[in-house]
DNA sequence: TATTGTTATACTCTATAACTATA
DNA sequence: TATAGTTATAGAGTATAACAATA
């Protein structure tokens, strides 16, 4: 039992990337650096939120619904680069928690508009604060100007 | 049949992120931008390599072995933030392809040193070229100086 | 007792395909 | 015929736990 705990403990400390090793071309790859940073972000996200089931993707969807009430599932899926089935599952998650609801679209009976519930609005406001705090933690080593620059450069990468 | 093809086709085009939607606080989050860029990188990586089974992680491990021949699995796992079992599986993948081999460690009979085979050396050189090309594609919208800046900023995020 | 590596197992995430009900 | 959403299913990927061999 002690052994298992130790193994889990060791992994939990997440001391990525060993100084003793030569990373070769990896050290020159933007893609590798992006992945590293993303892993760090992801690893602390749920912890910062205080709920292991709330992932970055799930938060993103809730935020998107909050900002764009009434949009179709298909639009939300596209906006996040998800399949329709993945969007269904993610929406199910929040609906089961009472944070959002599907309302039949009066103009197209195949589809629903997705809306926050009253509970969802409260929840989202709470999460926004925690996520913003977490993001500040993630970028705590950067000056405000550097953070802005990073945002612009990443934006350029994503622009088509 | 036509329907299915269309669905897959649509997703393959990966037109992430809809201009019509308001991304709210997501637009201000470094973590969200990192994830977006990573998704773009990952989505094109295997395609650029021309082999759907070679993922960024698998390439990273091979590169690490190439630069650090003879290291233990546990060291490679730590260097990539993997569990021991995940490292085992990843090494199995390359070993089955004849690209690397486990050699018994003469000093510690519990462990192996991991080495490239002759085939692995050739393979790695080939992959390095393709990966570097892919990374250039990923950052094609950035000036050389911007690319360098991005690297430094990401480095700061990852530094402890 | 602790560590290296393997295996068994389970869980998360996401995709494609098939299905339904509409359009 | 095409589309919105659901469900069934499968495949990556990765983790923990248990185990064997060795330290």
mmCIF file of C-alpha atoms (C1' of nucleotides) in Angstrom:
data_model
loop_
_atom_site.group_PDB
_atom_site.id
_atom_site.type_symbol
_atom_site.label_atom_id
_atom_site.label_comp_id
_atom_site.label_asym_id
_atom_site.label_seq_id
_atom_site.Cartn_x
_atom_site.Cartn_y
_atom_site.Cartn_z
ATOM 1 C CA UNK A 1 0.000 0.000 0.000
ATOM 2 C CA UNK A 2 2.831 2.362 0.866
ATOM 3 C CA UNK A 3 4.413 1.512 -2.472
ATOM 4 C CA UNK A 4 1.362 2.500 -4.470
ATOM 5 C CA UNK A 5 0.949 5.770 -2.701
ATOM 6 C CA UNK A 6 4.530 6.644 -3.434
ATOM 7 C CA UNK A 7 4.185 5.919 -7.111
ATOM 8 C CA UNK A 8 1.083 8.059 -7.407
ATOM 9 C CA UNK A 9 2.697 10.786 -5.331
ATOM 10 C CA UNK A 10 5.734 10.895 -7.526
ATOM 11 C CA UNK A 11 3.632 11.323 -10.653
ATOM 12 C CA UNK A 12 1.450 13.937 -9.038
ATOM 13 C CA UNK A 13 4.445 16.201 -8.508
ATOM 14 C CA UNK A 14 4.760 16.423 -12.301
ATOM 15 C CA UNK A 15 8.409 17.341 -12.553
ATOM 16 C CA UNK A 16 8.357 17.329 -16.319
ATOM 17 C CA UNK A 17 11.553 17.519 -18.276
ATOM 18 C CA UNK A 18 14.851 16.418 -17.002
ATOM 19 C CA UNK A 19 17.832 18.732 -17.112
ATOM 20 C CA UNK A 20 20.191 15.793 -17.494
ATOM 21 C CA UNK A 21 18.805 14.832 -20.894
ATOM 22 C CA UNK A 22 19.513 16.319 -24.276
ATOM 23 C CA UNK A 23 16.268 17.166 -26.017
ATOM 24 C CA UNK A 24 17.879 17.523 -29.437
ATOM 25 C CA UNK A 25 15.609 19.052 -32.064
ATOM 26 C CA UNK A 26 12.717 18.966 -29.627
ATOM 27 C CA UNK A 27 14.239 22.015 -27.976
ATOM 28 C CA UNK A 28 13.850 23.921 -31.264
ATOM 29 C CA UNK A 29 10.260 22.926 -32.012
ATOM 30 C CA UNK A 30 7.446 25.342 -31.364
ATOM 31 C CA UNK A 31 5.032 22.419 -31.380
ATOM 32 C CA UNK A 32 6.901 20.684 -28.585
ATOM 33 C CA UNK A 33 6.989 23.832 -26.474
ATOM 34 C CA UNK A 34 3.278 24.359 -27.042
ATOM 35 C CA UNK A 35 2.516 20.865 -25.889
ATOM 36 C CA UNK A 36 4.643 21.225 -22.791
ATOM 37 C CA UNK A 37 2.895 24.422 -21.791
ATOM 38 C CA UNK A 38 -0.505 22.913 -22.507
ATOM 39 C CA UNK A 39 0.251 19.915 -20.345
ATOM 40 C CA UNK A 40 1.156 22.181 -17.450
ATOM 41 C CA UNK A 41 -2.009 24.171 -17.965
ATOM 42 C CA UNK A 42 -4.199 21.110 -18.160
ATOM 43 C CA UNK A 43 -2.608 19.377 -15.180
ATOM 44 C CA UNK A 44 -3.435 22.247 -12.844
ATOM 45 C CA UNK A 45 -6.706 23.354 -14.328
ATOM 46 C CA UNK A 46 -9.125 20.997 -12.616
ATOM 47 C CA UNK A 47 -7.176 21.303 -9.420
ATOM 48 C CA UNK A 48 -7.436 25.083 -9.511
ATOM 49 C CA UNK A 49 -11.164 24.765 -10.124
ATOM 50 C CA UNK A 50 -11.523 22.339 -7.247
ATOM 51 C CA UNK A 51 -13.544 19.843 -9.284
ATOM 52 C CA UNK A 52 -11.743 17.057 -11.101
ATOM 53 C CA UNK A 53 -14.572 16.628 -13.584
ATOM 54 C CA UNK A 54 -14.475 20.186 -14.915
ATOM 55 C CA UNK A 55 -11.964 20.151 -17.755
ATOM 56 C CA UNK A 56 -10.832 23.038 -19.928
ATOM 57 C CA UNK A 57 -13.095 21.821 -22.710
ATOM 58 C CA UNK A 58 -16.148 21.610 -20.476
ATOM 59 C CA UNK A 59 -15.514 25.085 -19.152
ATOM 60 C CA UNK A 60 -15.040 26.389 -22.684
ATOM 61 C CA UNK A 61 -18.381 25.056 -23.756
ATOM 62 C CA UNK A 62 -20.182 26.551 -20.770
ATOM 63 C CA UNK A 63 -18.544 29.915 -21.405
ATOM 64 C CA UNK A 64 -19.488 29.771 -25.056
ATOM 65 C CA UNK A 65 -23.115 29.076 -24.191
ATOM 66 C CA UNK A 66 -23.061 31.909 -21.683
ATOM 67 C CA UNK A 67 -21.808 34.334 -24.312
ATOM 68 C CA UNK A 68 -23.964 32.983 -27.105
ATOM 69 C CA UNK A 69 -27.263 31.803 -25.681
ATOM 70 C CA UNK A 70 -29.582 29.922 -28.003
ATOM 71 C CA UNK A 71 -26.994 28.645 -30.441
ATOM 72 C CA UNK A 72 -27.344 25.167 -31.913
ATOM 73 C CA UNK A 73 -25.230 22.245 -30.788
ATOM 74 C CA UNK A 74 -23.679 22.017 -34.214
ATOM 75 C CA UNK A 75 -22.476 25.597 -33.991
ATOM 76 C CA UNK A 76 -20.983 25.055 -30.582
ATOM 77 C CA UNK A 77 -19.282 21.902 -31.808
ATOM 78 C CA UNK A 78 -17.743 23.709 -34.774
ATOM 79 C CA UNK A 79 -16.596 26.572 -32.606
ATOM 80 C CA UNK A 80 -14.642 24.183 -30.410
ATOM 81 C CA UNK A 81 -13.474 21.810 -33.122
ATOM 82 C CA UNK A 82 -15.627 18.959 -31.821
ATOM 83 C CA UNK A 83 -17.709 16.274 -33.463
ATOM 84 C CA UNK A 84 -21.452 16.436 -32.943
ATOM 85 C CA UNK A 85 -21.337 13.410 -30.675
ATOM 86 C CA UNK A 86 -18.649 14.978 -28.519
ATOM 87 C CA UNK A 87 -20.769 18.109 -28.211
ATOM 88 C CA UNK A 88 -23.767 15.997 -27.214
ATOM 89 C CA UNK A 89 -21.816 14.348 -24.417
ATOM 90 C CA UNK A 90 -20.406 17.634 -23.152
ATOM 91 C CA UNK A 91 -23.808 19.279 -23.131
ATOM 92 C CA UNK A 92 -25.233 16.226 -21.362
ATOM 93 C CA UNK A 93 -22.659 16.725 -18.645
ATOM 94 C CA UNK A 94 -23.774 20.268 -17.867
ATOM 95 C CA UNK A 95 -27.447 19.525 -18.334
ATOM 96 C CA UNK A 96 -27.259 16.720 -15.781
ATOM 97 C CA UNK A 97 -25.726 19.211 -13.389
ATOM 98 C CA UNK A 98 -28.560 21.612 -14.029
ATOM 99 C CA UNK A 99 -26.271 24.277 -15.492
ATOM 100 C CA UNK A 100 -27.744 24.429 -18.964
ATOM 101 C CA UNK A 101 -30.790 23.315 -20.855
ATOM 102 C CA UNK A 102 -31.877 22.397 -24.340
ATOM 103 C CA UNK A 103 -34.873 24.370 -25.562
ATOM 104 C CA UNK A 104 -36.667 23.220 -28.707
ATOM 105 C CA UNK A 105 -36.110 25.580 -31.610
ATOM 106 C CA UNK A 106 -39.532 26.835 -32.739
ATOM 107 C CA UNK A 107 -38.286 27.349 -36.315
ATOM 108 C CA UNK A 108 -36.542 24.008 -36.762
ATOM 109 C CA UNK A 109 -37.901 21.072 -34.862
ATOM 110 C CA UNK A 110 -34.757 19.038 -35.432
ATOM 111 C CA UNK A 111 -32.636 21.267 -33.297
ATOM 112 C CA UNK A 112 -32.328 22.874 -29.893
ATOM 113 C CA UNK A 113 -31.100 26.182 -28.641
ATOM 114 C CA UNK A 114 -28.717 25.795 -25.719
ATOM 115 C CA UNK A 115 -29.160 28.134 -22.762
ATOM 116 C CA UNK A 116 -27.732 28.620 -19.302
ATOM 117 C CA UNK A 117 -30.089 27.972 -16.429
ATOM 118 C CA UNK A 118 -30.183 30.315 -13.474
ATOM 119 C CA UNK A 119 -27.881 27.841 -11.718
ATOM 120 C CA UNK A 120 -25.629 27.832 -14.764
ATOM 121 C CA UNK A 121 -25.258 31.594 -14.684
ATOM 122 C CA UNK A 122 -24.116 31.494 -11.083
ATOM 123 C CA UNK A 123 -21.848 28.559 -11.758
ATOM 124 C CA UNK A 124 -20.309 30.203 -14.801
ATOM 125 C CA UNK A 125 -19.554 33.425 -12.940
ATOM 126 C CA UNK A 126 -17.868 31.443 -10.212
ATOM 127 C CA UNK A 127 -15.840 29.387 -12.676
ATOM 128 C CA UNK A 128 -14.794 32.419 -14.693
ATOM 129 C CA UNK A 129 -13.156 33.877 -11.607
ATOM 130 C CA UNK A 130 -11.329 30.663 -10.816
ATOM 131 C CA UNK A 131 -10.213 30.144 -14.397
ATOM 132 C CA UNK A 132 -8.918 33.680 -14.721
ATOM 133 C CA UNK A 133 -7.000 33.202 -11.489
ATOM 134 C CA UNK A 134 -5.590 29.940 -12.778
ATOM 135 C CA UNK A 135 -4.538 31.606 -16.006
ATOM 136 C CA UNK A 136 -2.746 34.289 -14.048
ATOM 137 C CA UNK A 137 -0.933 31.546 -12.195
ATOM 138 C CA UNK A 138 0.009 29.905 -15.500
ATOM 139 C CA UNK A 139 1.527 33.142 -16.773
ATOM 140 C CA UNK A 140 2.885 34.367 -13.432
ATOM 141 C CA UNK A 141 6.443 34.489 -14.778
ATOM 142 C CA UNK A 142 5.467 36.879 -17.574
ATOM 143 C CA UNK A 143 5.231 40.649 -17.496
ATOM 144 C CA UNK A 144 1.883 42.027 -18.666
ATOM 145 C CA UNK A 145 3.485 43.122 -21.934
ATOM 146 C CA UNK A 146 4.937 39.661 -22.454
ATOM 147 C CA UNK A 147 1.593 38.070 -21.813
ATOM 148 C CA UNK A 148 0.060 40.295 -24.451
ATOM 149 C CA UNK A 149 2.810 39.440 -26.911
ATOM 150 C CA UNK A 150 2.329 35.749 -26.291
ATOM 151 C CA UNK A 151 -1.358 36.134 -27.002
ATOM 152 C CA UNK A 152 -0.684 37.885 -30.283
ATOM 153 C CA UNK A 153 1.832 35.311 -31.435
ATOM 154 C CA UNK A 154 -0.481 32.427 -30.624
ATOM 155 C CA UNK A 155 -3.245 34.258 -32.425
ATOM 156 C CA UNK A 156 -1.083 34.461 -35.515
ATOM 157 C CA UNK A 157 -0.472 30.736 -35.426
ATOM 158 C CA UNK A 158 -4.182 30.025 -35.256
ATOM 159 C CA UNK A 159 -5.194 32.514 -37.927
ATOM 160 C CA UNK A 160 -5.754 30.890 -41.277
ATOM 161 C CA UNK B 1 -22.332 6.384 -47.975
ATOM 162 C CA UNK B 2 -22.157 9.865 -49.459
ATOM 163 C CA UNK B 3 -23.470 11.252 -46.190
ATOM 164 C CA UNK B 4 -20.734 9.676 -44.106
ATOM 165 C CA UNK B 5 -17.996 10.848 -46.373
ATOM 166 C CA UNK B 6 -19.309 14.374 -46.146
ATOM 167 C CA UNK B 7 -19.357 14.329 -42.368
ATOM 168 C CA UNK B 8 -15.804 13.075 -42.170
ATOM 169 C CA UNK B 9 -14.722 15.534 -44.841
ATOM 170 C CA UNK B 10 -16.208 18.439 -42.988
ATOM 171 C CA UNK B 11 -14.364 17.538 -39.805
ATOM 172 C CA UNK B 12 -11.114 16.943 -41.657
ATOM 173 C CA UNK B 13 -11.090 20.522 -42.851
ATOM 174 C CA UNK B 14 -10.779 21.602 -39.208
ATOM 175 C CA UNK B 15 -12.132 25.091 -39.498
ATOM 176 C CA UNK B 16 -11.800 25.704 -35.807
ATOM 177 C CA UNK B 17 -13.309 28.746 -34.212
ATOM 178 C CA UNK B 18 -16.224 30.565 -35.595
ATOM 179 C CA UNK B 19 -16.060 34.288 -36.186
ATOM 180 C CA UNK B 20 -19.771 34.609 -35.494
ATOM 181 C CA UNK B 21 -19.441 33.548 -31.869
ATOM 182 C CA UNK B 22 -18.342 35.577 -28.896
ATOM 183 C CA UNK B 23 -15.611 33.731 -27.019
ATOM 184 C CA UNK B 24 -15.949 35.838 -23.898
ATOM 185 C CA UNK B 25 -13.183 35.330 -21.368
ATOM 186 C CA UNK B 26 -11.782 32.490 -23.467
ATOM 187 C CA UNK B 27 -10.348 35.119 -25.790
ATOM 188 C CA UNK B 28 -8.273 36.457 -22.878
ATOM 189 C CA UNK B 29 -6.957 33.132 -21.606
ATOM 190 C CA UNK B 30 -3.430 32.079 -22.416
ATOM 191 C CA UNK B 31 -4.408 28.489 -21.633
ATOM 192 C CA UNK B 32 -7.147 28.528 -24.239
ATOM 193 C CA UNK B 33 -4.834 29.963 -26.886
ATOM 194 C CA UNK B 34 -2.219 27.339 -26.062
ATOM 195 C CA UNK B 35 -4.729 24.581 -26.464
ATOM 196 C CA UNK B 36 -5.958 25.950 -29.775
ATOM 197 C CA UNK B 37 -2.454 26.113 -31.178
ATOM 198 C CA UNK B 38 -1.641 22.640 -29.864
ATOM 199 C CA UNK B 39 -4.730 21.200 -31.489
ATOM 200 C CA UNK B 40 -3.704 22.653 -34.826
ATOM 201 C CA UNK B 41 -0.208 21.276 -34.403
ATOM 202 C CA UNK B 42 -1.406 17.832 -33.426
ATOM 203 C CA UNK B 43 -4.012 17.621 -36.167
ATOM 204 C CA UNK B 44 -1.440 18.137 -38.915
ATOM 205 C CA UNK B 45 1.491 16.371 -37.364
ATOM 206 C CA UNK B 46 0.828 12.780 -38.377
ATOM 207 C CA UNK B 47 -0.377 13.966 -41.734
ATOM 208 C CA UNK B 48 2.837 15.880 -42.336
ATOM 209 C CA UNK B 49 4.805 12.804 -41.338
ATOM 210 C CA UNK B 50 2.789 10.641 -43.683
ATOM 211 C CA UNK B 51 2.133 7.972 -41.064
ATOM 212 C CA UNK B 52 -0.985 8.197 -38.941
ATOM 213 C CA UNK B 53 0.562 6.096 -36.183
ATOM 214 C CA UNK B 54 3.499 8.407 -35.519
ATOM 215 C CA UNK B 55 2.274 10.895 -32.949
ATOM 216 C CA UNK B 56 4.180 13.809 -31.440
ATOM 217 C CA UNK B 57 4.775 11.780 -28.297
ATOM 218 C CA UNK B 58 6.156 8.795 -30.190
ATOM 219 C CA UNK B 59 8.468 11.035 -32.159
ATOM 220 C CA UNK B 60 9.600 12.774 -28.981
ATOM 221 C CA UNK B 61 10.564 9.494 -27.406
ATOM 222 C CA UNK B 62 12.525 8.364 -30.430
ATOM 223 C CA UNK B 63 14.356 11.678 -30.572
ATOM 224 C CA UNK B 64 15.142 11.476 -26.879
ATOM 225 C CA UNK B 65 16.595 8.004 -27.290
ATOM 226 C CA UNK B 66 18.632 9.176 -30.251
ATOM 227 C CA UNK B 67 20.118 12.019 -28.240
ATOM 228 C CA UNK B 68 20.523 10.008 -25.050
ATOM 229 C CA UNK B 69 21.355 6.411 -25.940
ATOM 230 C CA UNK B 70 21.400 3.908 -23.130
ATOM 231 C CA UNK B 71 19.090 5.690 -20.730
ATOM 232 C CA UNK B 72 16.633 3.722 -18.619
ATOM 233 C CA UNK B 73 12.937 3.598 -19.381
ATOM 234 C CA UNK B 74 12.171 5.311 -16.115
ATOM 235 C CA UNK B 75 14.352 8.241 -17.077
ATOM 236 C CA UNK B 76 12.729 8.564 -20.466
ATOM 237 C CA UNK B 77 9.296 8.397 -18.838
ATOM 238 C CA UNK B 78 10.162 11.171 -16.396
ATOM 239 C CA UNK B 79 11.618 13.315 -19.137
ATOM 240 C CA UNK B 80 8.340 13.188 -21.033
ATOM 241 C CA UNK B 81 6.001 13.262 -18.046
ATOM 242 C CA UNK B 82 4.809 9.707 -18.640
ATOM 243 C CA UNK B 83 3.998 6.813 -16.348
ATOM 244 C CA UNK B 84 6.254 3.773 -16.559
ATOM 245 C CA UNK B 85 3.519 1.769 -18.228
ATOM 246 C CA UNK B 86 3.004 4.428 -20.882
ATOM 247 C CA UNK B 87 6.741 4.427 -21.570
ATOM 248 C CA UNK B 88 6.700 0.653 -21.888
ATOM 249 C CA UNK B 89 3.960 0.821 -24.496
ATOM 250 C CA UNK B 90 5.668 3.591 -26.451
ATOM 251 C CA UNK B 91 8.984 1.748 -26.486
ATOM 252 C CA UNK B 92 7.168 -1.421 -27.539
ATOM 253 C CA UNK B 93 5.819 0.470 -30.520
ATOM 254 C CA UNK B 94 9.256 1.420 -31.817
ATOM 255 C CA UNK B 95 10.828 -1.888 -30.898
ATOM 256 C CA UNK B 96 8.205 -3.764 -32.920
ATOM 257 C CA UNK B 97 9.093 -1.520 -35.839
ATOM 258 C CA UNK B 98 12.752 -2.365 -35.412
ATOM 259 C CA UNK B 99 13.716 1.233 -34.653
ATOM 260 C CA UNK B 100 15.021 0.731 -31.151
ATOM 261 C CA UNK B 101 16.078 -2.034 -28.820
ATOM 262 C CA UNK B 102 16.304 -2.836 -25.129
ATOM 263 C CA UNK B 103 19.749 -3.929 -24.029
ATOM 264 C CA UNK B 104 20.174 -5.471 -20.577
ATOM 265 C CA UNK B 105 22.007 -3.149 -18.217
ATOM 266 C CA UNK B 106 25.139 -4.993 -17.012
ATOM 267 C CA UNK B 107 25.169 -3.039 -13.749
ATOM 268 C CA UNK B 108 21.493 -3.428 -12.853
ATOM 269 C CA UNK B 109 19.744 -6.527 -14.014
ATOM 270 C CA UNK B 110 16.307 -5.028 -13.372
ATOM 271 C CA UNK B 111 16.679 -2.456 -16.073
ATOM 272 C CA UNK B 112 17.481 -1.930 -19.742
ATOM 273 C CA UNK B 113 19.311 0.686 -21.679
ATOM 274 C CA UNK B 114 17.323 1.885 -24.684
ATOM 275 C CA UNK B 115 19.207 2.327 -27.973
ATOM 276 C CA UNK B 116 18.432 3.151 -31.582
ATOM 277 C CA UNK B 117 18.996 0.373 -34.065
ATOM 278 C CA UNK B 118 20.657 1.074 -37.387
ATOM 279 C CA UNK B 119 17.168 1.245 -38.842
ATOM 280 C CA UNK B 120 16.143 3.601 -36.065
ATOM 281 C CA UNK B 121 18.954 6.008 -36.873
ATOM 282 C CA UNK B 122 17.858 6.234 -40.475
ATOM 283 C CA UNK B 123 14.239 6.548 -39.488
ATOM 284 C CA UNK B 124 14.969 9.268 -36.934
ATOM 285 C CA UNK B 125 16.962 11.343 -39.423
ATOM 286 C CA UNK B 126 14.112 11.119 -41.879
ATOM 287 C CA UNK B 127 11.512 12.040 -39.268
ATOM 288 C CA UNK B 128 13.552 14.950 -37.939
ATOM 289 C CA UNK B 129 13.491 16.546 -41.378
ATOM 290 C CA UNK B 130 9.746 16.088 -41.728
ATOM 291 C CA UNK B 131 9.033 17.318 -38.228
ATOM 292 C CA UNK B 132 11.173 20.407 -38.695
ATOM 293 C CA UNK B 133 9.344 21.121 -41.932
ATOM 294 C CA UNK B 134 6.031 20.669 -40.195
ATOM 295 C CA UNK B 135 7.083 23.027 -37.443
ATOM 296 C CA UNK B 136 8.021 25.618 -40.025
ATOM 297 C CA UNK B 137 4.578 25.229 -41.498
ATOM 298 C CA UNK B 138 3.024 25.682 -38.059
ATOM 299 C CA UNK B 139 4.888 28.943 -37.533
ATOM 300 C CA UNK B 140 4.781 30.120 -41.150
ATOM 301 C CA UNK B 141 2.967 33.333 -40.205
ATOM 302 C CA UNK B 142 5.729 34.374 -37.819
ATOM 303 C CA UNK B 143 8.916 36.251 -38.580
ATOM 304 C CA UNK B 144 12.075 34.518 -37.391
ATOM 305 C CA UNK B 145 12.363 37.004 -34.542
ATOM 306 C CA UNK B 146 8.780 36.372 -33.526
ATOM 307 C CA UNK B 147 9.343 32.654 -33.537
ATOM 308 C CA UNK B 148 12.285 33.127 -31.221
ATOM 309 C CA UNK B 149 10.244 35.339 -28.922
ATOM 310 C CA UNK B 150 7.469 32.789 -28.791
ATOM 311 C CA UNK B 151 9.977 30.126 -27.823
ATOM 312 C CA UNK B 152 11.328 32.262 -24.992
ATOM 313 C CA UNK B 153 7.885 33.085 -23.637
ATOM 314 C CA UNK B 154 6.805 29.444 -23.674
ATOM 315 C CA UNK B 155 10.057 28.553 -21.976
ATOM 316 C CA UNK B 156 9.259 30.984 -19.198
ATOM 317 C CA UNK B 157 5.875 29.398 -18.674
ATOM 318 C CA UNK B 158 7.435 25.958 -18.357
ATOM 319 C CA UNK B 159 10.300 27.008 -16.092
ATOM 320 C CA UNK B 160 9.637 26.280 -12.469
ATOM 321 C "C1'" DT C 1 11.989 -2.432 1.699
ATOM 322 C "C1'" DA C 2 12.469 0.059 -2.609
ATOM 323 C "C1'" DT C 3 12.898 0.084 -7.584
ATOM 324 C "C1'" DT C 4 12.623 -1.468 -12.758
ATOM 325 C "C1'" DG C 5 9.861 -3.097 -15.927
ATOM 326 C "C1'" DT C 6 5.580 -5.718 -17.425
ATOM 327 C "C1'" DT C 7 0.938 -6.832 -17.441
ATOM 328 C "C1'" DA C 8 -4.020 -6.459 -16.326
ATOM 329 C "C1'" DT C 9 -7.453 -3.446 -16.088
ATOM 330 C "C1'" DA C 10 -10.164 0.591 -16.285
ATOM 331 C "C1'" DC C 11 -11.240 5.202 -17.524
ATOM 332 C "C1'" DT C 12 -11.463 9.328 -20.379
ATOM 333 C "C1'" DC C 13 -11.878 11.317 -24.616
ATOM 334 C "C1'" DT C 14 -13.172 11.484 -29.081
ATOM 335 C "C1'" DA C 15 -14.235 9.763 -33.538
ATOM 336 C "C1'" DT C 16 -17.208 7.333 -37.206
ATOM 337 C "C1'" DA C 17 -21.295 5.130 -38.437
ATOM 338 C "C1'" DA C 18 -25.989 4.141 -38.108
ATOM 339 C "C1'" DC C 19 -30.357 5.692 -36.708
ATOM 340 C "C1'" DT C 20 -34.535 9.159 -35.943
ATOM 341 C "C1'" DA C 21 -36.872 13.007 -36.921
ATOM 342 C "C1'" DT C 22 -37.201 16.550 -39.339
ATOM 343 C "C1'" DA C 23 -36.169 19.956 -43.469
ATOM 344 C "C1'" DT D 1 -31.392 14.242 -50.230
ATOM 345 C "C1'" DA D 2 -29.420 16.808 -46.530
ATOM 346 C "C1'" DT D 3 -29.202 18.148 -41.704
ATOM 347 C "C1'" DA D 4 -29.673 18.181 -36.180
ATOM 348 C "C1'" DG D 5 -29.175 15.383 -32.675
ATOM 349 C "C1'" DT D 6 -28.595 10.691 -30.344
ATOM 350 C "C1'" DT D 7 -26.727 6.347 -29.602
ATOM 351 C "C1'" DA D 8 -23.619 2.366 -30.306
ATOM 352 C "C1'" DT D 9 -19.229 1.190 -30.799
ATOM 353 C "C1'" DA D 10 -14.383 1.294 -31.209
ATOM 354 C "C1'" DG D 11 -9.796 3.034 -30.812
ATOM 355 C "C1'" DA D 12 -6.240 5.936 -28.763
ATOM 356 C "C1'" DG D 13 -3.953 7.184 -24.832
ATOM 357 C "C1'" DT D 14 -2.801 6.985 -20.229
ATOM 358 C "C1'" DA D 15 -3.335 5.927 -15.482
ATOM 359 C "C1'" DT D 16 -3.195 2.821 -11.148
ATOM 360 C "C1'" DA D 17 -2.430 -1.524 -9.148
ATOM 361 C "C1'" DA D 18 -0.391 -5.901 -8.763
ATOM 362 C "C1'" DC D 19 3.353 -8.759 -9.886
ATOM 363 C "C1'" DA D 20 8.213 -10.717 -10.778
ATOM 364 C "C1'" DA D 21 12.892 -9.917 -10.604
ATOM 365 C "C1'" DT D 22 16.450 -7.569 -8.615
ATOM 366 C "C1'" DA D 23 18.705 -4.025 -5.634
#
